[in-house]
PDB file of C-alpha atoms in Angstrom:
ATOM      1  CA  MET K   1     242.280 130.305  83.732  1.00  0.00           C
ATOM      2  CA  SER K   2     245.777 129.975  85.178  1.00  0.00           C
ATOM      3  CA  ASN K   3     246.350 130.361  88.840  1.00  0.00           C
ATOM      4  CA  ALA K   4     249.702 131.168  90.443  1.00  0.00           C
ATOM      5  CA  HIS K   5     248.571 129.397  93.607  1.00  0.00           C
ATOM      6  CA  PRO K   6     248.012 125.684  93.008  1.00  0.00           C
ATOM      7  CA  THR K   7     245.471 125.448  95.811  1.00  0.00           C
ATOM      8  CA  SER K   8     243.019 128.018  96.992  1.00  0.00           C
ATOM      9  CA  ALA K   9     243.535 129.809 100.286  1.00  0.00           C
ATOM     10  CA  GLN K  10     241.450 128.502 103.161  1.00  0.00           C
ATOM     11  CA  LEU K  11     239.988 131.377 105.168  1.00  0.00           C
ATOM     12  CA  LEU K  12     237.983 131.143 108.352  1.00  0.00           C
ATOM     13  CA  LEU K  13     235.685 134.080 109.065  1.00  0.00           C
ATOM     14  CA  VAL K  14     234.366 134.168 112.622  1.00  0.00           C
ATOM     15  CA  GLU K  15     231.512 136.657 112.390  1.00  0.00           C
ATOM     16  CA  ASP K  16     227.955 136.757 113.744  1.00  0.00           C
ATOM     17  CA  ASN K  17     226.708 139.727 111.701  1.00  0.00           C
ATOM     18  CA  PRO K  18     225.099 138.408 108.459  1.00  0.00           C
ATOM     19  CA  GLY K  19     225.623 141.768 106.719  1.00  0.00           C
ATOM     20  CA  ASP K  20     229.361 141.728 107.425  1.00  0.00           C
ATOM     21  CA  VAL K  21     229.565 138.092 106.299  1.00  0.00           C
ATOM     22  CA  ARG K  22     227.863 139.044 103.019  1.00  0.00           C
ATOM     23  CA  LEU K  23     230.174 142.032 102.442  1.00  0.00           C
ATOM     24  CA  THR K  24     233.265 139.959 103.224  1.00  0.00           C
ATOM     25  CA  ARG K  25     232.114 137.242 100.802  1.00  0.00           C
ATOM     26  CA  GLU K  26     231.481 139.877  98.126  1.00  0.00           C
ATOM     27  CA  ALA K  27     234.918 141.390  98.600  1.00  0.00           C
ATOM     28  CA  PHE K  28     236.680 138.024  98.359  1.00  0.00           C
ATOM     29  CA  GLU K  29     234.599 136.885  95.370  1.00  0.00           C
ATOM     30  CA  ALA K  30     235.568 140.041  93.508  1.00  0.00           C
ATOM     31  CA  GLY K  31     239.215 139.703  94.530  1.00  0.00           C
ATOM     32  CA  ARG K  32     241.968 138.060  92.556  1.00  0.00           C
ATOM     33  CA  ILE K  33     243.008 135.422  95.042  1.00  0.00           C
ATOM     34  CA  GLU K  34     241.259 132.091  94.758  1.00  0.00           C
ATOM     35  CA  ASN K  35     239.943 131.284  98.179  1.00  0.00           C
ATOM     36  CA  GLU K  36     237.498 129.209 100.094  1.00  0.00           C
ATOM     37  CA  LEU K  37     235.728 131.199 102.795  1.00  0.00           C
ATOM     38  CA  HIS K  38     234.422 129.193 105.745  1.00  0.00           C
ATOM     39  CA  VAL K  39     232.122 131.049 108.123  1.00  0.00           C
ATOM     40  CA  VAL K  40     231.191 130.289 111.716  1.00  0.00           C
ATOM     41  CA  PRO K  41     228.892 132.599 113.728  1.00  0.00           C
ATOM     42  CA  ASP K  42     230.430 132.357 117.199  1.00  0.00           C
ATOM     43  CA  GLY K  43     233.609 131.636 119.125  1.00  0.00           C
ATOM     44  CA  ALA K  44     232.558 128.185 120.314  1.00  0.00           C
ATOM     45  CA  GLN K  45     232.022 127.008 116.725  1.00  0.00           C
ATOM     46  CA  ALA K  46     235.310 128.636 115.714  1.00  0.00           C
ATOM     47  CA  LEU K  47     237.145 126.523 118.284  1.00  0.00           C
ATOM     48  CA  ASP K  48     235.276 123.401 117.143  1.00  0.00           C
ATOM     49  CA  PHE K  49     236.273 124.197 113.528  1.00  0.00           C
ATOM     50  CA  LEU K  50     239.931 124.749 114.464  1.00  0.00           C
ATOM     51  CA  HIS K  51     240.125 121.637 116.646  1.00  0.00           C
ATOM     52  CA  ARG K  52     238.095 119.654 114.070  1.00  0.00           C
ATOM     53  CA  ARG K  53     235.452 118.598 116.579  1.00  0.00           C
ATOM     54  CA  GLY K  54     231.868 117.470 115.990  1.00  0.00           C
ATOM     55  CA  GLU K  55     230.360 118.692 112.708  1.00  0.00           C
ATOM     56  CA  TYR K  56     233.745 120.197 111.804  1.00  0.00           C
ATOM     57  CA  ALA K  57     235.691 116.908 111.990  1.00  0.00           C
ATOM     58  CA  ASP K  58     236.676 117.262 108.305  1.00  0.00           C
ATOM     59  CA  ALA K  59     237.336 121.017 108.398  1.00  0.00           C
ATOM     60  CA  PRO K  60     240.438 122.209 106.563  1.00  0.00           C
ATOM     61  CA  ARG K  61     243.170 123.998 108.475  1.00  0.00           C
ATOM     62  CA  PRO K  62     242.719 127.698 107.690  1.00  0.00           C
ATOM     63  CA  ASP K  63     245.593 129.627 106.140  1.00  0.00           C
ATOM     64  CA  LEU K  64     244.239 132.745 107.808  1.00  0.00           C
ATOM     65  CA  ILE K  65     241.542 133.612 110.349  1.00  0.00           C
ATOM     66  CA  LEU K  66     239.418 136.767 110.321  1.00  0.00           C
ATOM     67  CA  LEU K  67     238.078 137.150 113.845  1.00  0.00           C
ATOM     68  CA  ASP K  68     235.421 139.479 115.189  1.00  0.00           C
ATOM     69  CA  LEU K  69     235.828 140.316 118.884  1.00  0.00           C
ATOM     70  CA  ASN K  70     232.163 140.738 119.769  1.00  0.00           C
ATOM     71  CA  LEU K  71     230.790 137.221 119.392  1.00  0.00           C
ATOM     72  CA  PRO K  72     228.043 135.243 121.098  1.00  0.00           C
ATOM     73  CA  ARG K  73     228.904 132.290 123.342  1.00  0.00           C
ATOM     74  CA  THR K  74     232.720 132.416 123.314  1.00  0.00           C
ATOM     75  CA  GLY K  75     234.119 135.896 122.642  1.00  0.00           C
ATOM     76  CA  GLY K  76     236.857 136.715 120.148  1.00  0.00           C
ATOM     77  CA  GLU K  77     239.490 137.383 122.813  1.00  0.00           C
ATOM     78  CA  ALA K  78     238.912 133.924 124.343  1.00  0.00           C
ATOM     79  CA  VAL K  79     239.209 132.334 120.887  1.00  0.00           C
ATOM     80  CA  LEU K  80     242.437 134.228 120.225  1.00  0.00           C
ATOM     81  CA  GLU K  81     243.859 133.265 123.616  1.00  0.00           C
ATOM     82  CA  GLU K  82     243.077 129.552 123.160  1.00  0.00           C
ATOM     83  CA  LEU K  83     244.292 129.520 119.571  1.00  0.00           C
ATOM     84  CA  LYS K  84     247.635 131.155 120.331  1.00  0.00           C
ATOM     85  CA  ALA K  85     248.188 128.868 123.348  1.00  0.00           C
ATOM     86  CA  ASP K  86     247.881 125.761 121.140  1.00  0.00           C
ATOM     87  CA  PRO K  87     251.207 124.710 119.545  1.00  0.00           C
ATOM     88  CA  GLU K  88     249.322 123.070 116.629  1.00  0.00           C
ATOM     89  CA  LEU K  89     247.356 126.223 115.780  1.00  0.00           C
ATOM     90  CA  ARG K  90     249.374 129.217 116.966  1.00  0.00           C
ATOM     91  CA  SER K  91     251.156 129.727 113.647  1.00  0.00           C
ATOM     92  CA  ILE K  92     247.879 130.475 111.824  1.00  0.00           C
ATOM     93  CA  PRO K  93     247.737 134.243 111.322  1.00  0.00           C
ATOM     94  CA  VAL K  94     244.749 135.874 113.021  1.00  0.00           C
ATOM     95  CA  ILE K  95     243.418 139.201 111.834  1.00  0.00           C
ATOM     96  CA  VAL K  96     240.994 140.863 114.217  1.00  0.00           C
ATOM     97  CA  LEU K  97     238.268 142.441 112.073  1.00  0.00           C
ATOM     98  CA  THR K  98     235.931 144.293 114.386  1.00  0.00           C
ATOM     99  CA  SER K  99     233.814 147.395 114.747  1.00  0.00           C
ATOM    100  CA  SER K 100     235.562 148.278 118.017  1.00  0.00           C
ATOM    101  CA  ARG K 101     237.818 151.316 117.885  1.00  0.00           C
ATOM    102  CA  ALA K 102     238.572 151.054 121.617  1.00  0.00           C
ATOM    103  CA  GLU K 103     242.274 151.358 122.320  1.00  0.00           C
ATOM    104  CA  GLU K 104     242.072 148.693 125.052  1.00  0.00           C
ATOM    105  CA  ASP K 105     240.700 146.201 122.483  1.00  0.00           C
ATOM    106  CA  VAL K 106     243.604 146.956 120.150  1.00  0.00           C
ATOM    107  CA  VAL K 107     246.158 146.546 122.954  1.00  0.00           C
ATOM    108  CA  LYS K 108     244.515 143.373 124.308  1.00  0.00           C
ATOM    109  CA  SER K 109     244.353 141.817 120.805  1.00  0.00           C
ATOM    110  CA  TYR K 110     248.058 142.374 120.200  1.00  0.00           C
ATOM    111  CA  ASP K 111     248.870 141.178 123.739  1.00  0.00           C
ATOM    112  CA  LEU K 112     247.053 137.950 122.777  1.00  0.00           C
ATOM    113  CA  HIS K 113     249.258 137.741 119.650  1.00  0.00           C
ATOM    114  CA  ALA K 114     246.836 138.867 116.944  1.00  0.00           C
ATOM    115  CA  ASN K 115     248.757 139.417 113.709  1.00  0.00           C
ATOM    116  CA  ALA K 116     246.766 142.511 112.742  1.00  0.00           C
ATOM    117  CA  TYR K 117     243.833 144.598 113.939  1.00  0.00           C
ATOM    118  CA  LEU K 118     241.418 146.079 111.406  1.00  0.00           C
ATOM    119  CA  THR K 119     238.477 148.272 112.295  1.00  0.00           C
ATOM    120  CA  LYS K 120     235.442 147.608 110.108  1.00  0.00           C
ATOM    121  CA  PRO K 121     234.351 150.690 108.217  1.00  0.00           C
ATOM    122  CA  VAL K 122     230.634 151.459 108.519  1.00  0.00           C
ATOM    123  CA  ASP K 123     230.296 152.288 104.814  1.00  0.00           C
ATOM    124  CA  PRO K 124     229.790 149.077 102.759  1.00  0.00           C
ATOM    125  CA  ASP K 125     232.062 150.223  99.902  1.00  0.00           C
ATOM    126  CA  GLU K 126     234.831 151.128 102.337  1.00  0.00           C
ATOM    127  CA  PHE K 127     234.328 147.765 104.066  1.00  0.00           C
ATOM    128  CA  ILE K 128     234.836 145.949 100.755  1.00  0.00           C
ATOM    129  CA  ASP K 129     237.894 148.119  99.973  1.00  0.00           C
ATOM    130  CA  THR K 130     239.366 147.248 103.393  1.00  0.00           C
ATOM    131  CA  VAL K 131     238.868 143.511 102.844  1.00  0.00           C
ATOM    132  CA  ARG K 132     240.385 143.726  99.352  1.00  0.00           C
ATOM    133  CA  ALA K 133     243.420 145.625 100.654  1.00  0.00           C
ATOM    134  CA  PHE K 134     243.800 143.036 103.404  1.00  0.00           C
ATOM    135  CA  GLU K 135     243.506 140.214 100.846  1.00  0.00           C
ATOM    136  CA  LYS K 136     246.104 141.753  98.559  1.00  0.00           C
ATOM    137  CA  PHE K 137     248.554 142.264 101.415  1.00  0.00           C
ATOM    138  CA  TRP K 138     248.150 138.851 103.047  1.00  0.00           C
ATOM    139  CA  PHE K 139     248.099 136.797  99.851  1.00  0.00           C
ATOM    140  CA  SER K 140     250.359 138.784  97.532  1.00  0.00           C
ATOM    141  CA  VAL K 141     252.962 140.310  99.843  1.00  0.00           C
ATOM    142  CA  VAL K 142     253.171 138.188 102.999  1.00  0.00           C
ATOM    143  CA  ARG K 143     254.572 134.691 103.024  1.00  0.00           C
ATOM    144  CA  LEU K 144     252.256 132.485 105.089  1.00  0.00           C
ATOM    145  CA  PRO K 145     253.550 129.560 107.159  1.00  0.00           C
ATOM    146  CA  PRO K 146     253.195 126.137 105.534  1.00  0.00           C
ATOM    147  CA  GLU K 147     250.923 123.617 107.187  1.00  0.00           C
ATOM    148  CA  ARG K 148     252.921 121.368 109.464  1.00  0.00           C
ATOM    149  CA  ASP K 149     252.712 117.650 108.892  1.00  0.00           C
ATOM    150  CA  ARG K 150     250.776 115.981 111.652  1.00  0.00           C
TER     151      ARG K 150
END
């Protein structure tokens, strides 16, 4: 099996809903882009993963982050704010993937420098279609920033 991408994409999904995690996994497994999906269930663990603290000391740097807004412990907006304030991490694209359709959440997410805002469809098939469309766009069309040498 030949792969145009020599290494698989590293994705971080920050999501506390097990059903949405399962659907996202399904969508990526059925997709064409080789990827490694890392999942953390709350904002505090997301920040530990990104800063490589504690149990995440050996975590890879994600190529892309899928971030729910409504998270336990540390909320998605706080994660986004901290991430985009950090010169080491701010270049990682963050896609807000949330059930919120509230206009103020959309505005706030972009004010905090989210790269995109996707509303999760309620229907599981539509959810999978949304994730696949996102995957195709971000990994086939967009050029992602290279990891900076540390």
